[in-house]
Amino acid sequence: MPHRPGVRLALLRNVSGELEPAIRTDRGDTDAGAAMITRAQTLMGRRVLVYKEMEALASNPMHKARVGVHLMDLGPETEARPFA
């Protein structure tokens, strides 16, 4: 998937410590997208509940991308897990 300017990707681990497929944010050049990017950056290293939707790509509606729509802070990480 080509990277669009202003779109950020987040890499997440599930409760088992395995990496999940990347999740995109809304475009950073919109107020909502910029707010989501800022929120995600403040939650790095914390336990986070992520609500996501599958959205069709404008360039090809047959392809879909995971887009984060809400982040909920569940507190500090209780167990350190190194990235793969």
Coordinates of N, CA, C and O in Angstrom, one line a residue:
M1 N 0.8 -1.2 0.0 CA 0.0 0.0 0.0 C 0.9 1.2 0.0 O 1.7 1.4 0.9
P2 N 0.8 2.1 -1.0 CA 1.6 3.3 -1.0 C 1.2 4.2 0.2 O 0.1 4.3 0.6
H3 N 2.3 4.9 0.6 CA 2.1 5.8 1.8 C 1.6 7.2 1.2 O 2.2 7.8 0.3
R4 N 0.5 7.7 1.7 CA 0.0 9.0 1.3 C 0.5 10.0 2.3 O 0.6 9.8 3.5
P5 N 0.8 11.2 1.8 CA 1.3 12.3 2.7 C 0.2 12.6 3.7 O -1.0 12.6 3.4
G6 N 0.7 12.7 5.0 CA -0.3 13.0 6.1 C -0.9 11.9 6.7 O -1.6 12.0 7.7
V7 N -0.8 10.7 6.1 CA -1.4 9.5 6.7 C -0.3 8.8 7.5 O 0.9 8.6 7.1
R8 N -0.6 8.4 8.7 CA 0.4 7.7 9.6 C 0.0 6.3 9.8 O -1.2 5.9 9.8
L9 N 1.0 5.4 10.0 CA 0.7 4.0 10.3 C 1.1 3.7 11.8 O 2.1 4.3 12.3
A10 N 0.3 2.9 12.4 CA 0.7 2.5 13.8 C 0.9 1.0 13.8 O 0.1 0.2 13.2
L11 N 1.9 0.5 14.5 CA 2.1 -0.9 14.7 C 1.7 -1.2 16.1 O 2.1 -0.5 17.1
L12 N 0.9 -2.2 16.3 CA 0.3 -2.6 17.6 C 0.6 -4.0 17.9 O 0.7 -4.9 17.0
R13 N 0.6 -4.3 19.2 CA 0.7 -5.7 19.6 C -0.6 -6.1 20.3 O -1.2 -5.3 21.0
N14 N -1.0 -7.3 20.1 CA -2.2 -7.8 20.7 C -1.8 -8.3 22.2 O -0.7 -8.2 22.6
V15 N -2.8 -8.8 22.9 CA -2.6 -9.1 24.3 C -1.6 -10.3 24.4 O -1.0 -10.5 25.5
S16 N -1.4 -11.1 23.4 CA -0.4 -12.1 23.4 C 1.0 -11.7 23.0 O 1.9 -12.4 23.0
G17 N 1.1 -10.4 22.7 CA 2.4 -9.8 22.3 C 2.8 -9.9 20.9 O 3.9 -9.5 20.5
E18 N 1.9 -10.5 20.1 CA 2.1 -10.6 18.6 C 1.8 -9.3 17.9 O 0.8 -8.6 18.3
L19 N 2.6 -9.0 16.9 CA 2.3 -7.8 16.1 C 1.0 -7.9 15.3 O 0.8 -9.0 14.7
E20 N 0.2 -6.9 15.3 CA -1.1 -6.9 14.5 C -0.7 -6.2 13.1 O 0.3 -5.5 13.0
P21 N -1.6 -6.4 12.1 CA -1.4 -5.7 10.9 C -1.4 -4.2 11.1 O -2.1 -3.7 12.1
A22 N -0.7 -3.4 10.4 CA -0.7 -1.9 10.6 C -2.1 -1.3 10.5 O -2.9 -1.8 9.7
I23 N -2.3 -0.3 11.2 CA -3.5 0.5 11.2 C -3.2 1.9 10.8 O -2.2 2.5 11.3
R24 N -4.0 2.5 9.9 CA -3.8 3.8 9.4 C -4.5 4.8 10.3 O -5.5 4.4 11.0
T25 N -4.1 6.1 10.2 CA -4.9 7.1 10.8 C -5.6 7.9 9.7 O -5.3 7.6 8.5
D26 N -6.5 8.8 10.1 CA -7.0 9.7 9.1 C -5.9 10.6 8.6 O -4.8 10.7 9.3
R27 N -6.1 11.4 7.6 CA -5.1 12.3 7.1 C -4.7 13.3 8.1 O -5.6 13.9 8.8
G28 N -3.4 13.6 8.3 CA -3.0 14.6 9.2 C -3.2 16.0 8.9 O -3.1 16.9 9.7
D29 N -3.7 16.2 7.7 CA -4.0 17.6 7.3 C -5.5 18.0 7.6 O -5.9 19.0 7.2
T30 N -6.2 17.1 8.3 CA -7.5 17.5 8.8 C -7.4 17.6 10.3 O -6.5 17.0 10.9
D31 N -8.4 18.3 10.9 CA -8.3 18.5 12.3 C -8.5 17.1 13.1 O -7.8 16.8 14.0
A32 N -9.4 16.3 12.6 CA -9.6 15.0 13.2 C -8.4 14.1 13.1 O -8.0 13.4 14.0
G33 N -7.8 14.1 11.9 CA -6.7 13.2 11.7 C -5.5 13.7 12.5 O -4.8 12.9 13.1
A34 N -5.2 15.0 12.6 CA -4.1 15.5 13.4 C -4.3 15.2 14.8 O -3.4 14.8 15.5
A35 N -5.6 15.3 15.3 CA -5.9 15.0 16.7 C -5.6 13.5 17.0 O -5.1 13.1 18.0
M36 N -6.0 12.6 16.1 CA -5.7 11.2 16.3 C -4.3 10.8 16.3 O -3.8 10.0 17.1
I37 N -3.5 11.5 15.4 CA -2.0 11.2 15.3 C -1.4 11.7 16.6 O -0.6 11.0 17.2
T38 N -1.8 12.9 17.1 CA -1.2 13.4 18.4 C -1.6 12.5 19.5 O -0.8 12.1 20.4
R39 N -2.9 12.0 19.6 CA -3.3 11.1 20.6 C -2.5 9.8 20.6 O -2.1 9.3 21.6
A40 N -2.3 9.2 19.4 CA -1.6 8.0 19.3 C -0.1 8.2 19.8 O 0.4 7.3 20.5
Q41 N 0.5 9.3 19.5 CA 1.9 9.5 19.9 C 2.0 9.6 21.4 O 2.9 9.1 22.0
T42 N 1.0 10.2 22.1 CA 1.0 10.3 23.5 C 0.8 9.0 24.2 O 1.1 8.8 25.4
L43 N 0.3 8.0 23.5 CA 0.0 6.7 24.1 C 1.0 5.6 23.8 O 0.8 4.5 24.2
M44 N 2.1 6.0 23.2 CA 3.2 5.0 22.9 C 3.7 4.4 24.2 O 3.9 5.1 25.2
G45 N 3.8 3.1 24.2 CA 4.3 2.4 25.4 C 3.3 2.1 26.4 O 3.6 1.6 27.5
R46 N 2.0 2.4 26.1 CA 0.9 2.2 27.1 C 0.0 1.1 26.5 O 0.0 0.8 25.3
R47 N -0.8 0.5 27.3 CA -1.9 -0.4 26.9 C -3.0 0.4 26.3 O -3.5 1.3 27.0
V48 N -3.4 0.1 25.1 CA -4.4 0.9 24.4 C -5.5 0.0 23.8 O -5.1 -1.0 23.1
L49 N -6.7 0.4 24.0 CA -7.8 -0.3 23.3 C -8.0 0.5 22.0 O -8.2 1.7 22.0
V50 N -8.0 -0.2 20.8 CA -8.1 0.5 19.5 C -9.4 0.1 18.9 O -9.6 -1.1 18.7
Y51 N -10.2 1.1 18.5 CA -11.4 0.8 17.7 C -11.0 1.1 16.3 O -10.4 2.2 16.0
K52 N -11.3 0.2 15.4 CA -10.9 0.4 14.0 C -12.0 0.0 13.1 O -12.9 -0.7 13.4
E53 N -12.0 0.6 11.9 CA -13.0 0.3 10.8 C -12.2 -0.1 9.6 O -11.1 0.4 9.4
M54 N -12.8 -0.8 8.7 CA -12.3 -1.1 7.4 C -12.9 -0.1 6.4 O -14.1 0.0 6.3
E55 N -12.0 0.7 5.8 CA -12.5 1.7 4.9 C -12.0 1.4 3.5 O -10.8 1.1 3.3
A56 N -12.9 1.6 2.5 CA -12.4 1.5 1.1 C -11.5 2.6 0.7 O -11.6 3.7 1.1
L57 N -10.5 2.2 -0.1 CA -9.5 3.2 -0.6 C -10.2 4.0 -1.7 O -10.9 3.5 -2.5
A58 N -9.9 5.3 -1.7 CA -10.5 6.2 -2.7 C -9.9 5.8 -4.1 O -10.7 5.8 -5.1
S59 N -8.7 5.3 -4.2 CA -8.1 5.0 -5.5 C -8.6 3.7 -6.0 O -8.5 3.4 -7.2
N60 N -9.1 2.8 -5.1 CA -9.6 1.5 -5.6 C -10.5 1.0 -4.5 O -10.1 0.4 -3.5
P61 N -11.8 1.2 -4.7 CA -12.8 0.8 -3.7 C -12.9 -0.7 -3.4 O -13.4 -1.1 -2.4
M62 N -12.3 -1.5 -4.2 CA -12.2 -2.9 -4.0 C -11.2 -3.3 -2.9 O -11.3 -4.3 -2.3
H63 N -10.2 -2.4 -2.6 CA -9.2 -2.6 -1.6 C -9.6 -1.8 -0.3 O -10.2 -0.7 -0.4
K64 N -9.4 -2.4 0.8 CA -9.7 -1.7 2.1 C -8.5 -1.6 3.0 O -7.6 -2.3 2.9
A65 N -8.6 -0.6 3.9 CA -7.5 -0.4 4.8 C -8.1 -0.3 6.2 O -9.2 0.2 6.4
R66 N -7.3 -0.8 7.2 CA -7.7 -0.6 8.6 C -7.4 0.8 9.1 O -6.3 1.3 8.9
V67 N -8.4 1.5 9.6 CA -8.3 2.9 10.0 C -8.7 3.0 11.5 O -9.8 2.6 11.8
G68 N -7.8 3.5 12.3 CA -8.1 3.7 13.7 C -9.1 4.9 13.9 O -8.9 5.9 13.3
V69 N -10.2 4.6 14.6 CA -11.2 5.7 14.8 C -11.4 6.1 16.2 O -11.9 7.2 16.5
H70 N -10.8 5.4 17.2 CA -10.9 5.8 18.6 C -9.8 5.0 19.3 O -9.6 3.8 19.1
L71 N -9.2 5.7 20.3 CA -8.1 5.1 21.1 C -8.5 5.3 22.6 O -8.9 6.4 23.0
M72 N -8.4 4.2 23.4 CA -8.8 4.3 24.8 C -7.5 3.9 25.6 O -7.0 2.8 25.4
D73 N -7.1 4.8 26.5 CA -5.9 4.5 27.3 C -6.3 3.5 28.4 O -7.2 3.8 29.2
L74 N -5.6 2.4 28.5 CA -5.9 1.4 29.5 C -4.8 1.4 30.6 O -4.8 0.5 31.5
G75 N -3.9 2.3 30.6 CA -2.9 2.4 31.6 C -1.5 2.0 31.1 O -1.3 1.6 30.0
P76 N -0.5 2.0 32.0 CA 0.8 1.7 31.7 C 1.0 0.2 31.3 O 0.3 -0.6 31.8
E77 N 2.0 0.0 30.5 CA 2.3 -1.4 30.1 C 2.9 -2.1 31.4 O 3.7 -1.5 32.1
T78 N 2.4 -3.3 31.6 CA 2.8 -4.0 32.8 C 3.9 -5.0 32.6 O 4.5 -5.4 33.5
E79 N 4.1 -5.3 31.3 CA 5.2 -6.2 31.0 C 5.9 -5.8 29.8 O 5.3 -5.5 28.7
A80 N 7.2 -5.6 29.9 CA 8.0 -5.1 28.7 C 8.1 -6.2 27.7 O 8.4 -7.4 28.0
R81 N 7.8 -5.9 26.4 CA 7.9 -6.8 25.3 C 8.7 -6.1 24.3 O 8.4 -5.1 23.7
P82 N 9.9 -6.7 23.9 CA 10.7 -6.1 22.8 C 10.0 -6.2 21.5 O 9.3 -7.2 21.2
F83 N 10.3 -5.2 20.6 CA 9.7 -5.3 19.2 C 10.5 -6.3 18.4 O 11.7 -6.5 18.6
A84 N 9.8 -7.0 17.5 CA 10.4 -8.0 16.6 C 11.3 -7.3 15.6 O 11.2 -6.2 15.3

